[in-house]
Amino acid sequence: MTAMPQGRTRRAALVTAICALVVSGTGLTGCSEDPDEGTNGVGKLPVAEIQRKARTAAGTADAVHLSGNLVTSGRIYKLDMQLKSDGATGSVTAQGSTFQLLRIGEQLYLKADSGFWSDAGNDGKADAGAVDKLNGKYVRVPQGDPAYKKFSGFTDKDVLLEGLLTLHGKVATDGRHEQAGVRTIRISGDKGSGGTLDVSLEGVPYPLVLTRAGGGGTLTFSDWGKDFALEKPKKGDTVDYGKQLPTS
């Protein structure tokens, strides 16, 4: 048997001792000298390549579940959306009101309670009869209506991801982390002030958590590639607004 060099023996003994402390203190089941052992290898790549792989993975995935807070134009939107190329479904909360969005192909529907429609009227006032008609119904949003562009933006997977998965400033790796039990490599812009993105080190290198620059919100991505059903609302559950929809 070939004897192990003395320096290597000491190093191995030190690693074993550290592992024993980590395992006893945290309940972990193992320890390795190589932080990339058992990963997809993305953590070893240059930061530009990590970004490229994450964007490619996101762009080629058939579907994703996006949730969290998005701050834009001074407003906070809480999103819980399932997105895929031909549509989306989920909810958006803004200024204390929650509404449901459903897009199937080019057809967009918005569903909200009477409180939403009352607040959305001119100067916060809306016709009581119209409010009752719209309460709890799927409202078809005409493509020519200004509200279509605004609301459909929350349902467009490609547009959302293209805009969100962008870090600002000088981008660098920012250590290995863990999100929902999944090991990640974090990349950040300008040491975090330009936003951070955690990319999975397990399986496909999907983006998992994004913290946007300038307090722009934090979003979590999950269920990558997991399909979901989109069903057109029943005729009795659908109404036409009949006039220009509110955009605020």
JSON list of C-alpha atoms in Angstrom, two decimals:
[
{"chain": "A", "resi": 1, "resn": "MET", "atom": "CA", "xyz": [0.00, 0.00, 0.00]},
{"chain": "A", "resi": 2, "resn": "THR", "atom": "CA", "xyz": [1.35, 3.45, -0.92]},
{"chain": "A", "resi": 3, "resn": "ALA", "atom": "CA", "xyz": [1.73, 5.76, 2.06]},
{"chain": "A", "resi": 4, "resn": "MET", "atom": "CA", "xyz": [-0.21, 9.02, 1.95]},
{"chain": "A", "resi": 5, "resn": "PRO", "atom": "CA", "xyz": [2.04, 12.14, 1.99]},
{"chain": "A", "resi": 6, "resn": "GLN", "atom": "CA", "xyz": [2.25, 13.72, 5.43]},
{"chain": "A", "resi": 7, "resn": "GLY", "atom": "CA", "xyz": [0.79, 17.07, 4.33]},
{"chain": "A", "resi": 8, "resn": "ARG", "atom": "CA", "xyz": [-2.15, 15.40, 2.68]},
{"chain": "A", "resi": 9, "resn": "THR", "atom": "CA", "xyz": [-2.69, 13.23, 5.74]},
{"chain": "A", "resi": 10, "resn": "ARG", "atom": "CA", "xyz": [-2.87, 16.27, 7.98]},
{"chain": "A", "resi": 11, "resn": "ARG", "atom": "CA", "xyz": [-5.27, 18.01, 5.59]},
{"chain": "A", "resi": 12, "resn": "ALA", "atom": "CA", "xyz": [-7.53, 14.96, 5.42]},
{"chain": "A", "resi": 13, "resn": "ALA", "atom": "CA", "xyz": [-7.53, 14.72, 9.22]},
{"chain": "A", "resi": 14, "resn": "LEU", "atom": "CA", "xyz": [-8.45, 18.40, 9.51]},
{"chain": "A", "resi": 15, "resn": "VAL", "atom": "CA", "xyz": [-11.29, 18.08, 7.00]},
{"chain": "A", "resi": 16, "resn": "THR", "atom": "CA", "xyz": [-12.59, 15.01, 8.86]},
{"chain": "A", "resi": 17, "resn": "ALA", "atom": "CA", "xyz": [-12.55, 16.89, 12.16]},
{"chain": "A", "resi": 18, "resn": "ILE", "atom": "CA", "xyz": [-14.38, 19.90, 10.67]},
{"chain": "A", "resi": 19, "resn": "CYS", "atom": "CA", "xyz": [-16.96, 17.62, 9.08]},
{"chain": "A", "resi": 20, "resn": "ALA", "atom": "CA", "xyz": [-17.57, 15.92, 12.41]},
{"chain": "A", "resi": 21, "resn": "LEU", "atom": "CA", "xyz": [-18.22, 19.30, 14.05]},
{"chain": "A", "resi": 22, "resn": "VAL", "atom": "CA", "xyz": [-20.54, 20.43, 11.23]},
{"chain": "A", "resi": 23, "resn": "VAL", "atom": "CA", "xyz": [-22.50, 17.18, 11.25]},
{"chain": "A", "resi": 24, "resn": "SER", "atom": "CA", "xyz": [-22.90, 17.11, 15.04]},
{"chain": "A", "resi": 25, "resn": "GLY", "atom": "CA", "xyz": [-23.92, 20.77, 15.14]},
{"chain": "A", "resi": 26, "resn": "THR", "atom": "CA", "xyz": [-26.35, 20.88, 12.23]},
{"chain": "A", "resi": 27, "resn": "GLY", "atom": "CA", "xyz": [-27.64, 17.40, 11.65]},
{"chain": "A", "resi": 28, "resn": "LEU", "atom": "CA", "xyz": [-26.14, 17.25, 8.15]},
{"chain": "A", "resi": 29, "resn": "THR", "atom": "CA", "xyz": [-25.33, 13.80, 6.86]},
{"chain": "A", "resi": 30, "resn": "GLY", "atom": "CA", "xyz": [-22.07, 14.46, 5.04]},
{"chain": "A", "resi": 31, "resn": "CYS", "atom": "CA", "xyz": [-19.22, 16.78, 4.24]},
{"chain": "A", "resi": 32, "resn": "SER", "atom": "CA", "xyz": [-17.02, 17.16, 1.18]},
{"chain": "A", "resi": 33, "resn": "GLU", "atom": "CA", "xyz": [-13.85, 19.00, 0.31]},
{"chain": "A", "resi": 34, "resn": "ASP", "atom": "CA", "xyz": [-15.34, 19.90, -3.07]},
{"chain": "A", "resi": 35, "resn": "PRO", "atom": "CA", "xyz": [-18.37, 22.25, -2.83]},
{"chain": "A", "resi": 36, "resn": "ASP", "atom": "CA", "xyz": [-19.31, 21.32, -6.40]},
{"chain": "A", "resi": 37, "resn": "GLU", "atom": "CA", "xyz": [-19.38, 17.58, -5.80]},
{"chain": "A", "resi": 38, "resn": "GLY", "atom": "CA", "xyz": [-22.77, 16.22, -6.83]},
{"chain": "A", "resi": 39, "resn": "THR", "atom": "CA", "xyz": [-23.84, 19.50, -8.48]},
{"chain": "A", "resi": 40, "resn": "ASN", "atom": "CA", "xyz": [-24.48, 20.38, -12.11]},
{"chain": "A", "resi": 41, "resn": "GLY", "atom": "CA", "xyz": [-21.07, 22.08, -12.24]},
{"chain": "A", "resi": 42, "resn": "VAL", "atom": "CA", "xyz": [-22.44, 25.57, -12.88]},
{"chain": "A", "resi": 43, "resn": "GLY", "atom": "CA", "xyz": [-20.74, 26.90, -9.75]},
{"chain": "A", "resi": 44, "resn": "LYS", "atom": "CA", "xyz": [-17.33, 26.42, -11.38]},
{"chain": "A", "resi": 45, "resn": "LEU", "atom": "CA", "xyz": [-18.18, 28.53, -14.42]},
{"chain": "A", "resi": 46, "resn": "PRO", "atom": "CA", "xyz": [-17.41, 32.23, -15.08]},
{"chain": "A", "resi": 47, "resn": "VAL", "atom": "CA", "xyz": [-20.23, 34.52, -14.01]},
{"chain": "A", "resi": 48, "resn": "ALA", "atom": "CA", "xyz": [-21.17, 35.40, -17.61]},
{"chain": "A", "resi": 49, "resn": "GLU", "atom": "CA", "xyz": [-21.63, 31.72, -18.40]},
{"chain": "A", "resi": 50, "resn": "ILE", "atom": "CA", "xyz": [-23.73, 31.20, -15.27]},
{"chain": "A", "resi": 51, "resn": "GLN", "atom": "CA", "xyz": [-26.00, 34.03, -16.41]},
{"chain": "A", "resi": 52, "resn": "ARG", "atom": "CA", "xyz": [-26.23, 32.61, -19.90]},
{"chain": "A", "resi": 53, "resn": "LYS", "atom": "CA", "xyz": [-27.11, 29.13, -18.70]},
{"chain": "A", "resi": 54, "resn": "ALA", "atom": "CA", "xyz": [-29.74, 30.45, -16.28]},
{"chain": "A", "resi": 55, "resn": "ARG", "atom": "CA", "xyz": [-31.39, 32.57, -18.99]},
{"chain": "A", "resi": 56, "resn": "THR", "atom": "CA", "xyz": [-31.31, 29.69, -21.47]},
{"chain": "A", "resi": 57, "resn": "ALA", "atom": "CA", "xyz": [-32.85, 27.32, -18.93]},
{"chain": "A", "resi": 58, "resn": "ALA", "atom": "CA", "xyz": [-35.60, 29.82, -18.12]},
{"chain": "A", "resi": 59, "resn": "GLY", "atom": "CA", "xyz": [-36.30, 30.60, -21.76]},
{"chain": "A", "resi": 60, "resn": "THR", "atom": "CA", "xyz": [-36.59, 26.97, -22.83]},
{"chain": "A", "resi": 61, "resn": "ALA", "atom": "CA", "xyz": [-38.74, 25.82, -19.89]},
{"chain": "A", "resi": 62, "resn": "ASP", "atom": "CA", "xyz": [-42.36, 25.22, -20.85]},
{"chain": "A", "resi": 63, "resn": "ALA", "atom": "CA", "xyz": [-43.78, 26.69, -17.65]},
{"chain": "A", "resi": 64, "resn": "VAL", "atom": "CA", "xyz": [-42.93, 28.32, -14.32]},
{"chain": "A", "resi": 65, "resn": "HIS", "atom": "CA", "xyz": [-44.59, 29.40, -11.09]},
{"chain": "A", "resi": 66, "resn": "LEU", "atom": "CA", "xyz": [-43.63, 32.95, -10.13]},
{"chain": "A", "resi": 67, "resn": "SER", "atom": "CA", "xyz": [-44.46, 34.43, -6.73]},
{"chain": "A", "resi": 68, "resn": "GLY", "atom": "CA", "xyz": [-43.39, 37.36, -4.59]},
{"chain": "A", "resi": 69, "resn": "ASN", "atom": "CA", "xyz": [-43.37, 41.14, -4.64]},
{"chain": "A", "resi": 70, "resn": "LEU", "atom": "CA", "xyz": [-42.65, 43.36, -7.63]},
{"chain": "A", "resi": 71, "resn": "VAL", "atom": "CA", "xyz": [-42.19, 47.12, -7.16]},
{"chain": "A", "resi": 72, "resn": "THR", "atom": "CA", "xyz": [-42.74, 49.20, -10.27]},
{"chain": "A", "resi": 73, "resn": "SER", "atom": "CA", "xyz": [-43.70, 52.84, -10.81]},
{"chain": "A", "resi": 74, "resn": "GLY", "atom": "CA", "xyz": [-43.84, 53.30, -7.05]},
{"chain": "A", "resi": 75, "resn": "ARG", "atom": "CA", "xyz": [-46.42, 50.56, -6.54]},
{"chain": "A", "resi": 76, "resn": "ILE", "atom": "CA", "xyz": [-46.03, 47.17, -4.90]},
{"chain": "A", "resi": 77, "resn": "TYR", "atom": "CA", "xyz": [-47.59, 44.22, -6.70]},
{"chain": "A", "resi": 78, "resn": "LYS", "atom": "CA", "xyz": [-47.83, 40.85, -5.01]},
{"chain": "A", "resi": 79, "resn": "LEU", "atom": "CA", "xyz": [-47.75, 38.18, -7.70]},
{"chain": "A", "resi": 80, "resn": "ASP", "atom": "CA", "xyz": [-48.72, 34.53, -7.62]},
{"chain": "A", "resi": 81, "resn": "MET", "atom": "CA", "xyz": [-48.73, 33.48, -11.26]},
{"chain": "A", "resi": 82, "resn": "GLN", "atom": "CA", "xyz": [-48.38, 30.25, -13.22]},
{"chain": "A", "resi": 83, "resn": "LEU", "atom": "CA", "xyz": [-46.96, 31.09, -16.63]},
{"chain": "A", "resi": 84, "resn": "LYS", "atom": "CA", "xyz": [-46.40, 29.30, -19.91]},
{"chain": "A", "resi": 85, "resn": "SER", "atom": "CA", "xyz": [-45.98, 30.32, -23.53]},
{"chain": "A", "resi": 86, "resn": "ASP", "atom": "CA", "xyz": [-49.65, 30.16, -24.49]},
{"chain": "A", "resi": 87, "resn": "GLY", "atom": "CA", "xyz": [-51.20, 31.60, -21.36]},
{"chain": "A", "resi": 88, "resn": "ALA", "atom": "CA", "xyz": [-51.21, 32.11, -17.62]},
{"chain": "A", "resi": 89, "resn": "THR", "atom": "CA", "xyz": [-53.36, 32.04, -14.52]},
{"chain": "A", "resi": 90, "resn": "GLY", "atom": "CA", "xyz": [-52.99, 33.47, -11.05]},
{"chain": "A", "resi": 91, "resn": "SER", "atom": "CA", "xyz": [-53.53, 36.49, -8.84]},
{"chain": "A", "resi": 92, "resn": "VAL", "atom": "CA", "xyz": [-52.17, 39.99, -8.43]},
{"chain": "A", "resi": 93, "resn": "THR", "atom": "CA", "xyz": [-52.59, 42.12, -5.31]},
{"chain": "A", "resi": 94, "resn": "ALA", "atom": "CA", "xyz": [-52.08, 45.87, -5.44]},
{"chain": "A", "resi": 95, "resn": "GLN", "atom": "CA", "xyz": [-53.15, 48.66, -3.08]},
{"chain": "A", "resi": 96, "resn": "GLY", "atom": "CA", "xyz": [-55.07, 46.22, -0.93]},
{"chain": "A", "resi": 97, "resn": "SER", "atom": "CA", "xyz": [-57.11, 44.77, -3.79]},
{"chain": "A", "resi": 98, "resn": "THR", "atom": "CA", "xyz": [-56.63, 41.32, -5.29]},
{"chain": "A", "resi": 99, "resn": "PHE", "atom": "CA", "xyz": [-57.72, 40.33, -8.78]},
{"chain": "A", "resi": 100, "resn": "GLN", "atom": "CA", "xyz": [-57.40, 37.13, -10.77]},
{"chain": "A", "resi": 101, "resn": "LEU", "atom": "CA", "xyz": [-55.87, 37.05, -14.24]},
{"chain": "A", "resi": 102, "resn": "LEU", "atom": "CA", "xyz": [-56.41, 34.38, -16.85]},
{"chain": "A", "resi": 103, "resn": "ARG", "atom": "CA", "xyz": [-54.94, 34.47, -20.33]},
{"chain": "A", "resi": 104, "resn": "ILE", "atom": "CA", "xyz": [-55.60, 31.80, -22.94]},
{"chain": "A", "resi": 105, "resn": "GLY", "atom": "CA", "xyz": [-53.79, 32.62, -26.15]},
{"chain": "A", "resi": 106, "resn": "GLU", "atom": "CA", "xyz": [-54.58, 36.26, -26.89]},
{"chain": "A", "resi": 107, "resn": "GLN", "atom": "CA", "xyz": [-57.78, 36.33, -24.80]},
{"chain": "A", "resi": 108, "resn": "LEU", "atom": "CA", "xyz": [-57.34, 37.99, -21.41]},
{"chain": "A", "resi": 109, "resn": "TYR", "atom": "CA", "xyz": [-59.81, 37.78, -18.52]},
{"chain": "A", "resi": 110, "resn": "LEU", "atom": "CA", "xyz": [-59.82, 39.69, -15.24]},
{"chain": "A", "resi": 111, "resn": "LYS", "atom": "CA", "xyz": [-61.83, 38.57, -12.21]},
{"chain": "A", "resi": 112, "resn": "ALA", "atom": "CA", "xyz": [-62.31, 40.67, -9.07]},
{"chain": "A", "resi": 113, "resn": "ASP", "atom": "CA", "xyz": [-64.77, 41.40, -6.29]},
{"chain": "A", "resi": 114, "resn": "SER", "atom": "CA", "xyz": [-67.05, 44.41, -5.94]},
{"chain": "A", "resi": 115, "resn": "GLY", "atom": "CA", "xyz": [-64.47, 46.26, -3.82]},
{"chain": "A", "resi": 116, "resn": "PHE", "atom": "CA", "xyz": [-61.96, 46.23, -6.67]},
{"chain": "A", "resi": 117, "resn": "TRP", "atom": "CA", "xyz": [-64.49, 47.53, -9.20]},
{"chain": "A", "resi": 118, "resn": "SER", "atom": "CA", "xyz": [-65.78, 50.19, -6.82]},
{"chain": "A", "resi": 119, "resn": "ASP", "atom": "CA", "xyz": [-62.26, 51.51, -6.22]},
{"chain": "A", "resi": 120, "resn": "ALA", "atom": "CA", "xyz": [-61.46, 51.31, -9.94]},
{"chain": "A", "resi": 121, "resn": "GLY", "atom": "CA", "xyz": [-64.26, 53.67, -10.92]},
{"chain": "A", "resi": 122, "resn": "ASN", "atom": "CA", "xyz": [-63.79, 57.36, -11.60]},
{"chain": "A", "resi": 123, "resn": "ASP", "atom": "CA", "xyz": [-62.52, 59.04, -8.43]},
{"chain": "A", "resi": 124, "resn": "GLY", "atom": "CA", "xyz": [-63.05, 55.77, -6.60]},
{"chain": "A", "resi": 125, "resn": "LYS", "atom": "CA", "xyz": [-66.75, 55.75, -7.40]},
{"chain": "A", "resi": 126, "resn": "ALA", "atom": "CA", "xyz": [-68.49, 53.32, -9.72]},
{"chain": "A", "resi": 127, "resn": "ASP", "atom": "CA", "xyz": [-72.07, 52.67, -10.71]},
{"chain": "A", "resi": 128, "resn": "ALA", "atom": "CA", "xyz": [-73.55, 50.21, -8.20]},
{"chain": "A", "resi": 129, "resn": "GLY", "atom": "CA", "xyz": [-75.34, 48.30, -10.93]},
{"chain": "A", "resi": 130, "resn": "ALA", "atom": "CA", "xyz": [-72.15, 47.86, -12.92]},
{"chain": "A", "resi": 131, "resn": "VAL", "atom": "CA", "xyz": [-70.26, 46.77, -9.81]},
{"chain": "A", "resi": 132, "resn": "ASP", "atom": "CA", "xyz": [-72.86, 44.11, -9.03]},
{"chain": "A", "resi": 133, "resn": "LYS", "atom": "CA", "xyz": [-72.68, 42.85, -12.61]},
{"chain": "A", "resi": 134, "resn": "LEU", "atom": "CA", "xyz": [-68.90, 42.55, -12.53]},
{"chain": "A", "resi": 135, "resn": "ASN", "atom": "CA", "xyz": [-68.52, 41.16, -9.01]},
{"chain": "A", "resi": 136, "resn": "GLY", "atom": "CA", "xyz": [-66.91, 37.72, -9.11]},
{"chain": "A", "resi": 137, "resn": "LYS", "atom": "CA", "xyz": [-67.17, 37.43, -12.90]},
{"chain": "A", "resi": 138, "resn": "TYR", "atom": "CA", "xyz": [-64.50, 36.96, -15.52]},
{"chain": "A", "resi": 139, "resn": "VAL", "atom": "CA", "xyz": [-64.37, 40.19, -17.48]},
{"chain": "A", "resi": 140, "resn": "ARG", "atom": "CA", "xyz": [-63.08, 39.94, -21.04]},
{"chain": "A", "resi": 141, "resn": "VAL", "atom": "CA", "xyz": [-60.44, 42.61, -21.58]},
{"chain": "A", "resi": 142, "resn": "PRO", "atom": "CA", "xyz": [-60.50, 43.93, -25.17]},
{"chain": "A", "resi": 143, "resn": "GLN", "atom": "CA", "xyz": [-57.09, 43.91, -26.86]},
{"chain": "A", "resi": 144, "resn": "GLY", "atom": "CA", "xyz": [-57.56, 47.54, -27.89]},
{"chain": "A", "resi": 145, "resn": "ASP", "atom": "CA", "xyz": [-58.17, 48.67, -24.32]},
{"chain": "A", "resi": 146, "resn": "PRO", "atom": "CA", "xyz": [-55.23, 50.34, -22.50]},
{"chain": "A", "resi": 147, "resn": "ALA", "atom": "CA", "xyz": [-55.78, 47.91, -19.60]},
{"chain": "A", "resi": 148, "resn": "TYR", "atom": "CA", "xyz": [-54.96, 44.97, -21.86]},
{"chain": "A", "resi": 149, "resn": "LYS", "atom": "CA", "xyz": [-51.31, 45.93, -22.24]},
{"chain": "A", "resi": 150, "resn": "LYS", "atom": "CA", "xyz": [-50.87, 46.58, -18.54]},
{"chain": "A", "resi": 151, "resn": "PHE", "atom": "CA", "xyz": [-52.58, 43.47, -17.20]},
{"chain": "A", "resi": 152, "resn": "SER", "atom": "CA", "xyz": [-51.37, 41.11, -19.91]},
{"chain": "A", "resi": 153, "resn": "GLY", "atom": "CA", "xyz": [-47.79, 42.00, -18.94]},
{"chain": "A", "resi": 154, "resn": "PHE", "atom": "CA", "xyz": [-48.29, 39.98, -15.75]},
{"chain": "A", "resi": 155, "resn": "THR", "atom": "CA", "xyz": [-49.24, 36.94, -17.85]},
{"chain": "A", "resi": 156, "resn": "ASP", "atom": "CA", "xyz": [-46.49, 36.93, -20.49]},
{"chain": "A", "resi": 157, "resn": "LYS", "atom": "CA", "xyz": [-43.78, 34.47, -19.44]},
{"chain": "A", "resi": 158, "resn": "ASP", "atom": "CA", "xyz": [-41.17, 35.55, -21.98]},
{"chain": "A", "resi": 159, "resn": "VAL", "atom": "CA", "xyz": [-41.65, 39.29, -21.43]},
{"chain": "A", "resi": 160, "resn": "LEU", "atom": "CA", "xyz": [-41.61, 38.96, -17.64]},
{"chain": "A", "resi": 161, "resn": "LEU", "atom": "CA", "xyz": [-38.51, 36.79, -17.51]},
{"chain": "A", "resi": 162, "resn": "GLU", "atom": "CA", "xyz": [-36.63, 38.90, -20.03]},
{"chain": "A", "resi": 163, "resn": "GLY", "atom": "CA", "xyz": [-37.23, 42.00, -17.95]},
{"chain": "A", "resi": 164, "resn": "LEU", "atom": "CA", "xyz": [-36.72, 40.41, -14.54]},
{"chain": "A", "resi": 165, "resn": "LEU", "atom": "CA", "xyz": [-33.62, 38.28, -15.02]},
{"chain": "A", "resi": 166, "resn": "THR", "atom": "CA", "xyz": [-31.36, 41.29, -15.37]},
{"chain": "A", "resi": 167, "resn": "LEU", "atom": "CA", "xyz": [-28.73, 42.40, -12.88]},
{"chain": "A", "resi": 168, "resn": "HIS", "atom": "CA", "xyz": [-27.25, 45.89, -12.98]},
{"chain": "A", "resi": 169, "resn": "GLY", "atom": "CA", "xyz": [-23.66, 47.03, -12.66]},
{"chain": "A", "resi": 170, "resn": "LYS", "atom": "CA", "xyz": [-20.63, 44.77, -12.44]},
{"chain": "A", "resi": 171, "resn": "VAL", "atom": "CA", "xyz": [-21.83, 41.18, -12.04]},
{"chain": "A", "resi": 172, "resn": "ALA", "atom": "CA", "xyz": [-19.88, 38.67, -9.95]},
{"chain": "A", "resi": 173, "resn": "THR", "atom": "CA", "xyz": [-20.46, 35.41, -8.12]},
{"chain": "A", "resi": 174, "resn": "ASP", "atom": "CA", "xyz": [-21.51, 35.81, -4.49]},
{"chain": "A", "resi": 175, "resn": "GLY", "atom": "CA", "xyz": [-21.02, 32.44, -2.85]},
{"chain": "A", "resi": 176, "resn": "ARG", "atom": "CA", "xyz": [-23.01, 29.26, -2.52]},
{"chain": "A", "resi": 177, "resn": "HIS", "atom": "CA", "xyz": [-26.36, 29.31, -0.80]},
{"chain": "A", "resi": 178, "resn": "GLU", "atom": "CA", "xyz": [-29.51, 27.24, -0.37]},
{"chain": "A", "resi": 179, "resn": "GLN", "atom": "CA", "xyz": [-33.09, 27.95, -1.40]},
{"chain": "A", "resi": 180, "resn": "ALA", "atom": "CA", "xyz": [-35.93, 25.64, -0.27]},
{"chain": "A", "resi": 181, "resn": "GLY", "atom": "CA", "xyz": [-33.44, 22.84, 0.27]},
{"chain": "A", "resi": 182, "resn": "VAL", "atom": "CA", "xyz": [-31.76, 23.29, -3.13]},
{"chain": "A", "resi": 183, "resn": "ARG", "atom": "CA", "xyz": [-28.11, 24.31, -3.36]},
{"chain": "A", "resi": 184, "resn": "THR", "atom": "CA", "xyz": [-27.53, 27.47, -5.39]},
{"chain": "A", "resi": 185, "resn": "ILE", "atom": "CA", "xyz": [-24.81, 29.70, -6.71]},
{"chain": "A", "resi": 186, "resn": "ARG", "atom": "CA", "xyz": [-25.60, 33.38, -6.20]},
{"chain": "A", "resi": 187, "resn": "ILE", "atom": "CA", "xyz": [-24.62, 36.05, -8.67]},
{"chain": "A", "resi": 188, "resn": "SER", "atom": "CA", "xyz": [-24.96, 39.74, -7.88]},
{"chain": "A", "resi": 189, "resn": "GLY", "atom": "CA", "xyz": [-24.68, 43.12, -9.53]},
{"chain": "A", "resi": 190, "resn": "ASP", "atom": "CA", "xyz": [-22.47, 45.72, -7.85]},
{"chain": "A", "resi": 191, "resn": "LYS", "atom": "CA", "xyz": [-22.06, 43.60, -4.72]},
{"chain": "A", "resi": 192, "resn": "GLY", "atom": "CA", "xyz": [-25.83, 43.27, -4.32]},
{"chain": "A", "resi": 193, "resn": "SER", "atom": "CA", "xyz": [-26.97, 46.83, -4.94]},
{"chain": "A", "resi": 194, "resn": "GLY", "atom": "CA", "xyz": [-27.64, 45.87, -8.55]},
{"chain": "A", "resi": 195, "resn": "GLY", "atom": "CA", "xyz": [-29.72, 42.86, -7.56]},
{"chain": "A", "resi": 196, "resn": "THR", "atom": "CA", "xyz": [-28.98, 39.19, -6.86]},
{"chain": "A", "resi": 197, "resn": "LEU", "atom": "CA", "xyz": [-30.01, 35.94, -8.50]},
{"chain": "A", "resi": 198, "resn": "ASP", "atom": "CA", "xyz": [-29.74, 32.43, -7.05]},
{"chain": "A", "resi": 199, "resn": "VAL", "atom": "CA", "xyz": [-29.22, 29.75, -9.70]},
{"chain": "A", "resi": 200, "resn": "SER", "atom": "CA", "xyz": [-29.81, 26.07, -8.98]},
{"chain": "A", "resi": 201, "resn": "LEU", "atom": "CA", "xyz": [-26.74, 23.88, -8.59]},
{"chain": "A", "resi": 202, "resn": "GLU", "atom": "CA", "xyz": [-28.92, 20.79, -8.81]},
{"chain": "A", "resi": 203, "resn": "GLY", "atom": "CA", "xyz": [-30.26, 19.47, -12.10]},
{"chain": "A", "resi": 204, "resn": "VAL", "atom": "CA", "xyz": [-31.08, 22.15, -14.66]},
{"chain": "A", "resi": 205, "resn": "PRO", "atom": "CA", "xyz": [-29.58, 25.54, -13.67]},
{"chain": "A", "resi": 206, "resn": "TYR", "atom": "CA", "xyz": [-32.90, 27.33, -13.30]},
{"chain": "A", "resi": 207, "resn": "PRO", "atom": "CA", "xyz": [-33.18, 30.73, -11.60]},
{"chain": "A", "resi": 208, "resn": "LEU", "atom": "CA", "xyz": [-34.73, 30.20, -8.16]},
{"chain": "A", "resi": 209, "resn": "VAL", "atom": "CA", "xyz": [-34.76, 33.52, -6.30]},
{"chain": "A", "resi": 210, "resn": "LEU", "atom": "CA", "xyz": [-34.34, 37.05, -7.61]},
{"chain": "A", "resi": 211, "resn": "THR", "atom": "CA", "xyz": [-33.84, 40.15, -5.49]},
{"chain": "A", "resi": 212, "resn": "ARG", "atom": "CA", "xyz": [-34.22, 43.19, -7.71]},
{"chain": "A", "resi": 213, "resn": "ALA", "atom": "CA", "xyz": [-32.04, 46.26, -7.57]},
{"chain": "A", "resi": 214, "resn": "GLY", "atom": "CA", "xyz": [-33.13, 49.35, -5.68]},
{"chain": "A", "resi": 215, "resn": "GLY", "atom": "CA", "xyz": [-35.73, 47.64, -3.52]},
{"chain": "A", "resi": 216, "resn": "GLY", "atom": "CA", "xyz": [-37.61, 46.44, -6.58]},
{"chain": "A", "resi": 217, "resn": "GLY", "atom": "CA", "xyz": [-38.93, 43.36, -4.83]},
{"chain": "A", "resi": 218, "resn": "THR", "atom": "CA", "xyz": [-38.07, 39.70, -4.36]},
{"chain": "A", "resi": 219, "resn": "LEU", "atom": "CA", "xyz": [-39.43, 36.93, -6.56]},
{"chain": "A", "resi": 220, "resn": "THR", "atom": "CA", "xyz": [-39.28, 33.14, -6.28]},
{"chain": "A", "resi": 221, "resn": "PHE", "atom": "CA", "xyz": [-39.37, 30.80, -9.27]},
{"chain": "A", "resi": 222, "resn": "SER", "atom": "CA", "xyz": [-40.54, 27.20, -8.91]},
{"chain": "A", "resi": 223, "resn": "ASP", "atom": "CA", "xyz": [-42.23, 24.36, -10.78]},
{"chain": "A", "resi": 224, "resn": "TRP", "atom": "CA", "xyz": [-40.04, 24.93, -13.82]},
{"chain": "A", "resi": 225, "resn": "GLY", "atom": "CA", "xyz": [-41.34, 22.87, -16.74]},
{"chain": "A", "resi": 226, "resn": "LYS", "atom": "CA", "xyz": [-44.40, 21.68, -14.80]},
{"chain": "A", "resi": 227, "resn": "ASP", "atom": "CA", "xyz": [-47.45, 22.00, -17.04]},
{"chain": "A", "resi": 228, "resn": "PHE", "atom": "CA", "xyz": [-50.85, 23.18, -15.81]},
{"chain": "A", "resi": 229, "resn": "ALA", "atom": "CA", "xyz": [-54.33, 23.39, -17.29]},
{"chain": "A", "resi": 230, "resn": "LEU", "atom": "CA", "xyz": [-55.90, 26.54, -18.71]},
{"chain": "A", "resi": 231, "resn": "GLU", "atom": "CA", "xyz": [-59.66, 26.40, -18.97]},
{"chain": "A", "resi": 232, "resn": "LYS", "atom": "CA", "xyz": [-61.86, 28.99, -20.59]},
{"chain": "A", "resi": 233, "resn": "PRO", "atom": "CA", "xyz": [-64.44, 30.38, -18.13]},
{"chain": "A", "resi": 234, "resn": "LYS", "atom": "CA", "xyz": [-67.99, 29.17, -18.49]},
{"chain": "A", "resi": 235, "resn": "LYS", "atom": "CA", "xyz": [-70.30, 31.45, -20.41]},
{"chain": "A", "resi": 236, "resn": "GLY", "atom": "CA", "xyz": [-72.35, 32.23, -17.32]},
{"chain": "A", "resi": 237, "resn": "ASP", "atom": "CA", "xyz": [-69.23, 33.33, -15.46]},
{"chain": "A", "resi": 238, "resn": "THR", "atom": "CA", "xyz": [-68.09, 35.78, -18.13]},
{"chain": "A", "resi": 239, "resn": "VAL", "atom": "CA", "xyz": [-69.23, 39.34, -18.86]},
{"chain": "A", "resi": 240, "resn": "ASP", "atom": "CA", "xyz": [-68.11, 42.21, -21.10]},
{"chain": "A", "resi": 241, "resn": "TYR", "atom": "CA", "xyz": [-67.21, 45.39, -19.32]},
{"chain": "A", "resi": 242, "resn": "GLY", "atom": "CA", "xyz": [-68.84, 47.51, -22.04]},
{"chain": "A", "resi": 243, "resn": "LYS", "atom": "CA", "xyz": [-66.51, 50.49, -21.65]},
{"chain": "A", "resi": 244, "resn": "GLN", "atom": "CA", "xyz": [-62.85, 51.25, -21.15]},
{"chain": "A", "resi": 245, "resn": "LEU", "atom": "CA", "xyz": [-61.39, 49.26, -18.26]},
{"chain": "A", "resi": 246, "resn": "PRO", "atom": "CA", "xyz": [-59.54, 51.06, -15.47]},
{"chain": "A", "resi": 247, "resn": "THR", "atom": "CA", "xyz": [-55.76, 50.69, -15.57]},
{"chain": "A", "resi": 248, "resn": "SER", "atom": "CA", "xyz": [-54.97, 51.73, -12.03]}
]
